[in-house]
CSV table of C-alpha atoms (C1' of nucleotides) in Angstrom, one decimal:
chain,number,residue,atom,x,y,z
A,1,MET,CA,-42.2,-26.4,2.7
A,2,SER,CA,-41.3,-23.1,1.2
A,3,LEU,CA,-41.4,-23.5,-2.6
A,4,LYS,CA,-41.7,-19.8,-3.3
A,5,GLY,CA,-38.5,-18.8,-1.3
A,6,GLU,CA,-36.2,-21.2,-3.1
A,7,LYS,CA,-37.7,-20.1,-6.5
A,8,THR,CA,-36.8,-16.3,-5.6
A,9,LYS,CA,-33.3,-17.3,-4.5
A,10,GLN,CA,-32.9,-19.1,-7.8
A,11,ASP,CA,-34.0,-16.0,-9.6
A,12,ILE,CA,-31.8,-13.8,-7.6
A,13,ARG,CA,-28.8,-15.9,-8.4
A,14,GLU,CA,-29.4,-16.0,-12.1
A,15,LYS,CA,-30.1,-12.2,-12.3
A,16,ALA,CA,-27.0,-11.7,-10.2
A,17,TYR,CA,-24.9,-13.8,-12.3
A,18,GLN,CA,-25.9,-11.8,-15.3
A,19,LEU,CA,-24.7,-8.6,-13.5
A,20,PHE,CA,-21.4,-9.9,-12.5
A,21,ALA,CA,-20.5,-11.4,-15.7
A,22,LYS,CA,-21.3,-8.0,-17.3
A,23,LYS,CA,-19.9,-5.5,-14.6
A,24,GLY,CA,-17.4,-7.6,-12.4
A,25,PHE,CA,-17.8,-8.1,-8.8
A,26,LYS,CA,-17.5,-4.7,-7.1
A,27,GLU,CA,-19.6,-2.9,-9.5
A,28,VAL,CA,-22.7,-5.0,-8.5
A,29,THR,CA,-24.7,-3.5,-5.7
A,30,MET,CA,-27.7,-4.8,-3.9
A,31,LYS,CA,-29.6,-2.0,-5.5
A,32,ASP,CA,-28.8,-3.3,-8.8
A,33,ILE,CA,-29.9,-6.7,-7.9
A,34,CYS,CA,-33.2,-5.3,-6.5
A,35,GLU,CA,-33.7,-3.4,-9.9
A,36,LEU,CA,-33.1,-6.4,-12.2
A,37,THR,CA,-35.1,-9.0,-9.9
A,38,GLY,CA,-37.9,-6.4,-9.3
A,39,LEU,CA,-37.6,-7.0,-5.7
A,40,SER,CA,-37.7,-4.5,-2.8
A,41,ARG,CA,-34.8,-3.8,-0.6
A,42,GLY,CA,-36.5,-5.6,2.2
A,43,GLY,CA,-37.3,-8.5,0.1
A,44,LEU,CA,-34.0,-9.1,-1.1
A,45,TYR,CA,-32.3,-8.8,2.2
A,46,ARG,CA,-34.5,-11.4,3.3
A,47,HIS,CA,-32.7,-14.1,1.0
A,48,TYR,CA,-29.2,-12.7,1.0
A,49,GLU,CA,-27.5,-10.3,3.2
A,50,SER,CA,-24.6,-9.3,0.7
A,51,THR,CA,-23.5,-9.5,-2.8
A,52,GLU,CA,-20.6,-11.5,-1.5
A,53,GLN,CA,-22.7,-14.0,-0.2
A,54,ILE,CA,-24.6,-14.5,-3.6
A,55,PHE,CA,-21.5,-14.4,-5.3
A,56,LEU,CA,-19.8,-17.2,-3.4
A,57,GLU,CA,-23.0,-19.4,-3.9
A,58,ILE,CA,-22.8,-18.9,-7.5
A,59,VAL,CA,-19.0,-19.5,-7.7
A,60,ASN,CA,-19.6,-22.7,-5.8
A,61,ALA,CA,-22.1,-24.1,-8.1
A,62,PHE,CA,-19.9,-22.9,-11.0
A,63,SER,CA,-17.0,-24.8,-10.2
A,64,ASP,CA,-19.0,-28.0,-9.0
A,65,ARG,CA,-20.6,-28.1,-12.5
A,66,GLN,CA,-17.5,-28.1,-14.5
A,67,LYS,CA,-15.8,-30.7,-12.2
A,68,ASN,CA,-16.7,-33.8,-14.0
A,69,GLU,CA,-16.8,-32.8,-17.5
A,70,VAL,CA,-13.2,-33.5,-18.2
A,71,PHE,CA,-12.9,-36.6,-16.1
A,72,THR,CA,-16.0,-38.0,-18.1
A,73,LYS,CA,-14.3,-37.5,-21.5
A,74,ILE,CA,-11.1,-39.0,-20.2
A,75,LYS,CA,-13.1,-42.3,-19.3
A,76,GLN,CA,-14.6,-42.4,-22.7
A,77,HIS,CA,-11.1,-42.3,-24.1
A,78,ILE,CA,-11.6,-39.2,-26.2
A,79,PRO,CA,-8.2,-38.0,-27.2
A,80,ALA,CA,-6.5,-35.6,-24.8
A,81,THR,CA,-5.8,-33.4,-27.8
A,82,THR,CA,-9.5,-33.1,-28.5
A,83,ILE,CA,-10.4,-32.3,-25.1
A,84,LEU,CA,-7.3,-29.6,-24.7
A,85,GLU,CA,-8.9,-27.9,-27.9
A,86,GLU,CA,-12.4,-27.8,-26.6
A,87,LEU,CA,-11.1,-26.3,-23.3
A,88,LEU,CA,-9.0,-23.8,-25.0
A,89,SER,CA,-11.3,-22.6,-27.5
A,90,ARG,CA,-14.2,-22.3,-24.7
A,91,TYR,CA,-11.6,-20.0,-23.0
A,92,ALA,CA,-10.9,-18.1,-26.0
A,93,SER,CA,-14.7,-17.5,-26.9
A,94,GLU,CA,-15.1,-16.2,-23.4
A,95,MET,CA,-12.4,-13.8,-23.7
A,96,ILE,CA,-13.6,-12.2,-26.9
A,97,ASP,CA,-17.0,-11.2,-25.2
A,98,SER,CA,-15.9,-9.4,-22.5
A,99,GLU,CA,-19.1,-8.4,-21.7
A,100,ASN,CA,-20.0,-11.9,-20.8
A,101,SER,CA,-17.4,-13.2,-18.6
A,102,PHE,CA,-18.1,-14.5,-15.1
A,103,SER,CA,-14.5,-15.8,-14.7
A,104,LEU,CA,-13.5,-12.2,-15.1
A,105,ALA,CA,-15.7,-11.4,-12.0
A,106,ILE,CA,-14.0,-14.1,-10.0
A,107,CYS,CA,-10.7,-12.8,-11.0
A,108,GLU,CA,-11.7,-9.4,-9.8
A,109,TYR,CA,-13.1,-11.0,-6.7
A,110,TYR,CA,-9.7,-12.7,-6.0
A,111,SER,CA,-7.9,-9.4,-6.4
A,112,ASN,CA,-9.9,-7.5,-4.0
A,113,PRO,CA,-7.9,-7.0,-0.9
A,114,THR,CA,-11.0,-6.4,1.5
A,115,ILE,CA,-12.7,-9.7,1.1
A,116,SER,CA,-12.6,-12.3,3.9
A,117,LYS,CA,-9.8,-14.4,3.0
A,118,GLU,CA,-11.0,-17.0,5.5
A,119,ASP,CA,-13.6,-18.2,3.0
A,120,ASN,CA,-12.2,-21.1,0.8
A,121,SER,CA,-14.4,-21.0,-2.1
A,122,VAL,CA,-11.8,-19.3,-4.1
A,123,LYS,CA,-9.2,-22.0,-3.0
A,124,LYS,CA,-11.6,-24.7,-3.8
A,125,GLN,CA,-12.3,-23.6,-7.2
A,126,TYR,CA,-8.6,-23.2,-7.8
A,127,GLU,CA,-7.8,-26.8,-6.6
A,128,ILE,CA,-10.8,-28.2,-8.7
A,129,SER,CA,-9.6,-26.5,-11.7
A,130,LYS,CA,-6.0,-27.5,-11.2
A,131,SER,CA,-6.7,-31.1,-10.6
A,132,THR,CA,-8.9,-31.3,-13.7
A,133,TRP,CA,-6.0,-29.9,-15.8
A,134,VAL,CA,-3.4,-31.9,-14.2
A,135,GLU,CA,-5.6,-34.9,-14.9
A,136,LEU,CA,-5.9,-34.0,-18.4
A,137,ILE,CA,-2.3,-33.4,-18.9
A,138,ASN,CA,-1.2,-36.6,-17.3
A,139,TYR,CA,-3.7,-38.5,-19.5
A,140,GLY,CA,-2.2,-36.8,-22.7
A,141,ILE,CA,1.2,-37.8,-21.5
A,142,SER,CA,0.0,-41.4,-21.2
A,143,THR,CA,-1.2,-41.6,-24.5
A,144,LYS,CA,2.0,-40.1,-25.9
A,145,GLU,CA,0.1,-36.9,-27.2
A,146,PHE,CA,1.7,-34.6,-24.8
A,147,ASN,CA,5.4,-34.1,-23.8
A,148,CYS,CA,6.0,-31.7,-21.0
A,149,VAL,CA,8.0,-31.5,-18.1
A,150,ASN,CA,5.7,-30.4,-15.1
A,151,PRO,CA,1.9,-30.6,-15.6
A,152,GLU,CA,1.2,-28.2,-12.7
A,153,SER,CA,3.2,-25.4,-14.0
A,154,ILE,CA,1.7,-25.8,-17.4
A,155,PHE,CA,-1.7,-25.4,-15.6
A,156,HIS,CA,-0.6,-22.1,-14.1
A,157,VAL,CA,0.6,-20.6,-17.3
A,158,ILE,CA,-2.7,-21.7,-19.0
A,159,ILE,CA,-5.2,-20.4,-16.6
A,160,PHE,CA,-3.3,-17.2,-15.6
A,161,ALA,CA,-2.4,-16.2,-19.1
A,162,TYR,CA,-6.1,-16.4,-19.9
A,163,GLN,CA,-7.2,-14.3,-17.0
A,164,GLY,CA,-4.8,-11.6,-18.1
A,165,VAL,CA,-6.1,-11.7,-21.5
A,166,ARG,CA,-9.7,-11.2,-20.2
A,167,MET,CA,-8.6,-8.4,-18.1
A,168,TYR,CA,-7.1,-6.6,-21.0
A,169,SER,CA,-9.9,-7.2,-23.4
A,170,LYS,CA,-12.3,-5.6,-20.9
A,171,LEU,CA,-10.7,-2.3,-21.6
A,172,MET,CA,-8.9,-2.5,-25.0
A,173,LYS,CA,-11.1,-4.3,-27.5
A,174,ILE,CA,-8.2,-6.6,-28.1
A,175,ASP,CA,-7.3,-8.3,-31.4
A,176,ASN,CA,-9.6,-11.3,-31.7
A,177,ASP,CA,-6.5,-13.3,-32.8
A,178,ILE,CA,-4.6,-13.1,-29.3
A,179,PRO,CA,-6.7,-15.6,-27.9
A,180,VAL,CA,-5.9,-18.0,-30.9
A,181,GLN,CA,-2.1,-17.0,-30.8
A,182,ILE,CA,-2.0,-18.0,-26.9
A,183,MET,CA,-3.8,-21.1,-27.9
A,184,HIS,CA,-0.9,-22.0,-30.2
A,185,GLU,CA,1.8,-21.3,-27.6
A,186,MET,CA,-0.1,-23.4,-25.0
A,187,LYS,CA,-0.1,-26.3,-27.5
A,188,ARG,CA,3.4,-25.6,-28.4
A,189,LEU,CA,4.0,-26.3,-24.5
A,190,LEU,CA,2.1,-29.4,-24.4
A,191,LEU,CA,2.3,-31.4,-27.6
A,192,SER,CA,4.9,-33.8,-28.7
A,193,GLU,CA,7.2,-32.8,-31.6
A,194,GLU,CA,5.3,-34.9,-34.3
A,195,VAL,CA,1.9,-33.5,-33.3
A,196,GLN,CA,3.1,-30.1,-33.2
A,197,HIS,CA,4.6,-30.1,-36.7
A,198,GLU,CA,1.1,-30.9,-38.1
A,199,ASN,CA,0.2,-27.3,-37.5
B,1,MET,CA,6.8,30.6,-10.8
B,2,SER,CA,5.1,28.2,-8.3
B,3,LEU,CA,7.7,25.9,-6.6
B,4,LYS,CA,5.4,24.9,-3.8
B,5,GLY,CA,2.6,23.7,-6.1
B,6,GLU,CA,4.9,21.1,-8.0
B,7,LYS,CA,6.4,20.0,-4.8
B,8,THR,CA,2.9,19.2,-3.3
B,9,LYS,CA,1.8,17.5,-6.4
B,10,GLN,CA,4.9,15.3,-6.4
B,11,ASP,CA,4.2,14.4,-2.8
B,12,ILE,CA,0.7,13.5,-3.7
B,13,ARG,CA,1.8,11.2,-6.6
B,14,GLU,CA,4.2,9.5,-4.3
B,15,LYS,CA,1.9,8.8,-1.5
B,16,ALA,CA,-0.7,7.8,-4.0
B,17,TYR,CA,1.5,5.3,-5.5
B,18,GLN,CA,2.0,3.7,-2.2
B,19,LEU,CA,-1.7,3.5,-1.8
B,20,PHE,CA,-2.5,2.1,-5.3
B,21,ALA,CA,0.5,-0.4,-4.9
B,22,LYS,CA,-0.9,-1.6,-1.6
B,23,LYS,CA,-4.9,-1.4,-2.2
B,24,GLY,CA,-5.4,-1.6,-5.7
B,25,PHE,CA,-7.1,1.2,-7.9
B,26,LYS,CA,-10.7,1.3,-6.9
B,27,GLU,CA,-9.9,0.9,-3.0
B,28,VAL,CA,-8.2,4.2,-3.0
B,29,THR,CA,-10.3,7.3,-2.3
B,30,MET,CA,-9.5,11.0,-2.3
B,31,LYS,CA,-10.0,10.9,1.4
B,32,ASP,CA,-7.3,8.2,1.8
B,33,ILE,CA,-5.0,10.5,-0.1
B,34,CYS,CA,-5.7,13.4,2.1
B,35,GLU,CA,-5.0,11.5,5.1
B,36,LEU,CA,-1.7,10.1,4.0
B,37,THR,CA,-0.3,13.6,2.6
B,38,GLY,CA,-1.9,15.5,5.5
B,39,LEU,CA,-3.6,17.7,3.1
B,40,SER,CA,-7.4,18.9,3.5
B,41,ARG,CA,-10.0,18.1,1.0
B,42,GLY,CA,-9.8,21.5,-0.4
B,43,GLY,CA,-6.0,21.2,-0.6
B,44,LEU,CA,-5.9,18.2,-2.5
B,45,TYR,CA,-8.7,19.0,-4.9
B,46,ARG,CA,-6.8,22.1,-5.8
B,47,HIS,CA,-4.2,19.9,-7.4
B,48,TYR,CA,-6.1,16.9,-8.6
B,49,GLU,CA,-9.9,16.6,-9.1
B,50,SER,CA,-9.9,12.6,-9.1
B,51,THR,CA,-8.0,9.5,-8.1
B,52,GLU,CA,-8.1,8.5,-11.7
B,53,GLN,CA,-6.3,11.7,-12.9
B,54,ILE,CA,-3.6,11.1,-10.4
B,55,PHE,CA,-3.4,7.4,-11.3
B,56,LEU,CA,-3.0,8.3,-14.9
B,57,GLU,CA,-0.3,10.5,-14.5
B,58,ILE,CA,1.4,7.9,-12.3
B,59,VAL,CA,1.0,5.3,-15.1
B,60,ASN,CA,2.5,7.6,-17.9
B,61,ALA,CA,5.6,8.3,-15.8
B,62,PHE,CA,5.9,4.7,-15.0
B,63,SER,CA,5.9,3.4,-18.7
B,64,ASP,CA,8.2,6.1,-19.9
B,65,ARG,CA,10.7,5.4,-17.2
B,66,GLN,CA,11.0,1.6,-18.1
B,67,LYS,CA,10.9,2.3,-21.9
B,68,ASN,CA,14.7,2.6,-22.8
B,69,GLU,CA,16.0,0.1,-20.1
B,70,VAL,CA,16.1,-3.2,-22.3
B,71,PHE,CA,17.0,-1.0,-25.5
B,72,THR,CA,20.0,0.1,-23.9
B,73,LYS,CA,21.0,-3.2,-22.8
B,74,ILE,CA,20.6,-4.5,-26.2
B,75,LYS,CA,22.9,-1.9,-27.5
B,76,GLN,CA,25.4,-2.9,-25.1
B,77,HIS,CA,25.2,-6.5,-26.6
B,78,ILE,CA,24.3,-8.1,-23.4
B,79,PRO,CA,23.2,-11.5,-24.0
B,80,ALA,CA,19.4,-11.9,-24.6
B,81,THR,CA,19.1,-14.7,-22.1
B,82,THR,CA,20.6,-12.5,-19.5
B,83,ILE,CA,18.4,-9.7,-20.1
B,84,LEU,CA,15.4,-12.1,-20.1
B,85,GLU,CA,16.2,-13.5,-16.9
B,86,GLU,CA,16.5,-10.1,-15.2
B,87,LEU,CA,13.1,-9.3,-16.6
B,88,LEU,CA,11.4,-12.4,-15.5
B,89,SER,CA,13.0,-12.4,-12.1
B,90,ARG,CA,11.9,-8.9,-11.4
B,91,TYR,CA,8.4,-9.9,-12.2
B,92,ALA,CA,8.5,-12.9,-10.2
B,93,SER,CA,9.7,-10.9,-7.0
B,94,GLU,CA,6.8,-8.4,-7.6
B,95,MET,CA,4.5,-11.4,-7.6
B,96,ILE,CA,5.7,-12.7,-4.3
B,97,ASP,CA,5.0,-9.5,-2.5
B,98,SER,CA,1.6,-8.7,-3.1
B,99,GLU,CA,1.3,-5.7,-1.1
B,100,ASN,CA,3.6,-4.0,-3.3
B,101,SER,CA,2.3,-4.3,-7.0
B,102,PHE,CA,1.5,-1.3,-8.9
B,103,SER,CA,1.2,-3.5,-11.7
B,104,LEU,CA,-1.7,-5.1,-10.3
B,105,ALA,CA,-3.5,-1.7,-9.8
B,106,ILE,CA,-2.9,-1.1,-13.3
B,107,CYS,CA,-4.5,-4.5,-14.2
B,108,GLU,CA,-7.4,-3.6,-11.9
B,109,TYR,CA,-8.0,-0.3,-13.5
B,110,TYR,CA,-7.9,-2.2,-16.9
B,111,SER,CA,-10.6,-4.4,-16.1
B,112,ASN,CA,-12.8,-1.6,-14.6
B,113,PRO,CA,-15.7,-1.1,-16.8
B,114,THR,CA,-16.5,2.3,-15.6
B,115,ILE,CA,-13.4,4.0,-16.8
B,116,SER,CA,-13.2,6.3,-19.6
B,117,LYS,CA,-11.9,4.3,-22.5
B,118,GLU,CA,-11.1,7.4,-24.5
B,119,ASP,CA,-7.9,7.7,-22.3
B,120,ASN,CA,-5.1,6.3,-24.1
B,121,SER,CA,-2.6,5.9,-21.4
B,122,VAL,CA,-3.4,2.2,-20.9
B,123,LYS,CA,-2.9,1.5,-24.5
B,124,LYS,CA,0.2,3.5,-24.6
B,125,GLN,CA,1.6,1.4,-21.6
B,126,TYR,CA,0.5,-1.7,-23.6
B,127,GLU,CA,2.3,-0.8,-26.7
B,128,ILE,CA,5.6,0.2,-24.8
B,129,SER,CA,5.7,-2.9,-23.1
B,130,LYS,CA,4.9,-4.9,-26.3
B,131,SER,CA,7.6,-3.3,-28.2
B,132,THR,CA,10.3,-3.7,-25.7
B,133,TRP,CA,9.4,-7.5,-25.5
B,134,VAL,CA,9.2,-8.0,-29.1
B,135,GLU,CA,12.5,-6.1,-29.7
B,136,LEU,CA,14.4,-8.4,-27.1
B,137,ILE,CA,12.7,-11.4,-28.6
B,138,ASN,CA,13.9,-10.7,-32.1
B,139,TYR,CA,17.3,-9.7,-30.7
B,140,GLY,CA,17.6,-13.1,-29.1
B,141,ILE,CA,16.5,-14.9,-32.3
B,142,SER,CA,19.1,-12.9,-34.2
B,143,THR,CA,21.8,-14.0,-31.8
B,144,LYS,CA,20.5,-17.7,-32.2
B,145,GLU,CA,19.7,-17.7,-28.3
B,146,PHE,CA,16.0,-17.9,-28.8
B,147,ASN,CA,14.0,-20.0,-31.3
B,148,CYS,CA,10.2,-19.0,-31.4
B,149,VAL,CA,7.5,-18.8,-34.1
B,150,ASN,CA,6.0,-15.4,-33.0
B,151,PRO,CA,7.5,-12.8,-30.7
B,152,GLU,CA,4.0,-11.1,-30.2
B,153,SER,CA,2.2,-14.2,-29.0
B,154,ILE,CA,5.1,-15.1,-26.7
B,155,PHE,CA,4.9,-11.5,-25.3
B,156,HIS,CA,1.1,-11.9,-24.8
B,157,VAL,CA,1.5,-15.3,-22.7
B,158,ILE,CA,4.3,-13.7,-20.6
B,159,ILE,CA,2.6,-10.5,-19.6
B,160,PHE,CA,-0.8,-12.0,-19.2
B,161,ALA,CA,0.4,-15.1,-17.3
B,162,TYR,CA,2.2,-12.9,-14.8
B,163,GLN,CA,-0.9,-10.6,-14.3
B,164,GLY,CA,-2.9,-13.6,-13.7
B,165,VAL,CA,-0.3,-14.7,-10.8
B,166,ARG,CA,-0.4,-11.4,-9.0
B,167,MET,CA,-4.0,-11.4,-8.9
B,168,TYR,CA,-4.1,-14.7,-7.3
B,169,SER,CA,-1.3,-14.2,-5.1
B,170,LYS,CA,-3.2,-11.1,-3.6
B,171,LEU,CA,-5.8,-13.6,-2.3
B,172,MET,CA,-4.1,-16.9,-2.0
B,173,LYS,CA,-0.7,-16.7,-0.4
B,174,ILE,CA,0.4,-18.8,-3.5
B,175,ASP,CA,3.2,-21.1,-3.4
B,176,ASN,CA,6.4,-19.0,-4.1
B,177,ASP,CA,7.5,-21.4,-6.4
B,178,ILE,CA,4.8,-20.8,-8.8
B,179,PRO,CA,6.7,-17.9,-10.4
B,180,VAL,CA,9.6,-19.9,-10.9
B,181,GLN,CA,7.7,-22.6,-12.3
B,182,ILE,CA,6.3,-20.0,-14.9
B,183,MET,CA,9.7,-18.6,-15.5
B,184,HIS,CA,10.8,-22.1,-16.5
B,185,GLU,CA,7.9,-22.6,-18.9
B,186,MET,CA,8.5,-19.2,-20.4
B,187,LYS,CA,11.9,-20.2,-21.2
B,188,ARG,CA,11.0,-23.4,-22.6
B,189,LEU,CA,8.8,-21.5,-25.2
B,190,LEU,CA,11.9,-19.1,-26.0
B,191,LEU,CA,15.0,-20.7,-25.8
B,192,SER,CA,16.8,-22.9,-28.5
B,193,GLU,CA,17.1,-26.7,-28.0
B,194,GLU,CA,20.7,-26.7,-26.9
B,195,VAL,CA,20.3,-23.9,-24.4
B,196,GLN,CA,17.1,-25.3,-23.0
B,197,HIS,CA,18.7,-28.6,-22.2
B,198,GLU,CA,21.2,-27.0,-20.1
B,199,ASN,CA,18.5,-26.9,-17.4
C,1,DA,C1',7.7,45.6,3.7
C,2,DT,C1',3.8,44.9,1.2
C,3,DA,C1',0.6,43.8,-2.2
C,4,DT,C1',-0.9,40.0,-4.6
C,5,DT,C1',-1.4,35.7,-5.7
C,6,DA,C1',-1.0,30.7,-5.0
C,7,DT,C1',-2.0,27.2,-1.2
C,8,DA,C1',-4.4,25.2,2.3
C,9,DC,C1',-8.4,24.9,5.4
C,10,DG,C1',-12.8,22.7,6.9
C,11,DA,C1',-17.5,23.2,7.1
C,12,DC,C1',-21.4,22.1,3.9
C,13,DA,C1',-24.6,20.2,0.6
C,14,DC,C1',-25.0,16.4,-2.0
C,15,DA,C1',-25.1,11.6,-3.8
C,16,DA,C1',-25.3,6.7,-3.5
C,17,DG,C1',-25.3,2.8,-1.1
C,18,DT,C1',-26.4,-0.3,3.3
C,19,DG,C1',-29.2,-2.6,6.5
C,20,DT,C1',-33.3,-2.4,9.5
C,21,DC,C1',-37.9,-2.5,11.1
C,22,DG,C1',-42.9,-2.4,11.4
C,23,DC,C1',-46.3,-3.5,8.4
C,24,DT,C1',-49.0,-5.7,4.3
C,25,DT,C1',-49.6,-9.4,1.1
C,26,DT,C1',-49.4,-14.0,-0.1
C,27,DG,C1',-48.8,-19.0,0.2
C,28,DT,C1',-49.7,-23.1,2.3
C,29,DC,C1',-51.3,-26.4,5.5
C,30,DA,C1',-54.8,-28.5,8.6
D,1,DT,C1',-61.5,-21.2,4.6
D,2,DG,C1',-59.3,-19.7,8.2
D,3,DA,C1',-54.9,-19.4,10.8
D,4,DC,C1',-50.3,-18.5,10.7
D,5,DA,C1',-45.9,-18.4,8.8
D,6,DA,C1',-43.2,-17.0,5.0
D,7,DA,C1',-42.2,-13.6,1.6
D,8,DG,C1',-42.4,-8.9,0.2
D,9,DC,C1',-42.7,-3.9,0.8
D,10,DG,C1',-40.7,0.9,1.3
D,11,DA,C1',-39.6,4.4,4.4
D,12,DC,C1',-36.1,5.7,7.5
D,13,DA,C1',-31.7,6.3,9.8
D,14,DC,C1',-27.1,5.7,8.8
D,15,DT,C1',-22.5,5.6,6.5
D,16,DT,C1',-18.9,6.8,3.4
D,17,DG,C1',-17.3,9.2,-0.2
D,18,DT,C1',-17.7,13.4,-3.4
D,19,DG,C1',-16.9,18.1,-4.9
D,20,DT,C1',-17.6,23.3,-3.7
D,21,DC,C1',-16.8,27.8,-1.7
D,22,DG,C1',-15.6,31.5,1.6
D,23,DT,C1',-12.2,32.4,4.3
D,24,DA,C1',-7.4,32.3,6.2
D,25,DT,C1',-2.5,31.5,5.6
D,26,DA,C1',1.9,31.3,3.1
D,27,DA,C1',4.8,32.3,-0.7
D,28,DT,C1',6.7,35.2,-3.8
D,29,DA,C1',7.8,39.6,-6.7
D,30,DT,C1',8.3,44.2,-6.6
DNA sequence: ATATTATACGACACAAGTGTCGCTTTGTCA
DNA sequence: TGACAAAGCGACACTTGTGTCGTATAATAT
């Protein structure tokens, strides 16, 4: 029973996560990971044979973890507006600290034409994210908090808009209130008239 | 007066544009450009010393060209809704053909942490794009076609959402109607009630 | 036409990352 | 506590791209 091995792998994943969140996908090399973990080339290659393999393992764990968070809150009958605001402000804070955005690394990975498109981790992560949002929006419609035409299209606007901002923020030290602006527009798309006018 | 030189540079820029639009920024090497232009290493390096230098020259030309298009149409009193639809559907078509998106290369360049942040081509391109949209939106408000709170935040939602889609579409062969969905939501954000209900 | 300068060539040295392999060290079980 | 597998080491060969330089070729002005 190899305990040491799994511990090392865990450490590799943690350190690699930090590097990806800071530098993006392509910028991270096996050498970088060697340096941060303190492992030698041979030592690292024993556990993982590419940055992509490490990355995908992290992505999978990442989307699995977030999967049930929203669903649980819905079951607890927490108002949809509250859940929405939590989600949006989490996105917003990740945006402002561009040095710490693993989601941005995922974006970059997505946009990389050389990756193996057969792998379905990306699609899986997208589907999980989509079903979570659609569930939340439908819940909000059922409680009369939300008022929108098409939950799926709202989902797309939201996630894609946030990814765009993350990209820009990496270069431009974007105004901190842009995430807030976007949050307001997203709410305008979703909220019923009476709720909207509170703001 | 060196005619040959400028002709070669022009050719380099054209070929490089094709490569960037297809492969993104980082994926293109000086070697690739040598191969496509038929130039040797020394020949290419005489004109440009890096892919970044070529790229930035293209970006600058790119944003300058688009600058006055919208402004001209506003002066001709073409309805804001018409101009909006033209812009949005151009974005949408670029999204569907992910092999041909120079904008995506710009995005990727933006998100690259190793580039020289002193260069202001990116900021310039962003400012030009922003001022164009804000001008259009304010024009639409003045003609009572549009009805929105904050032109700048709408601008951000629009451009960022489209960039996000482009990224995903590069990997996922995204549904062709997602751009259309997003177009509708963007219109919902902008259009006055009476116009909106037409749809 | 020819001198002269701008273009273009391709071999070369260099840098950075990859992946491998024989060997050593360390864990783990009987 | 010894045996044996698992984990870790680091030198090596390889790949891919960069940037340079002496030389050759073509364009242009006089």
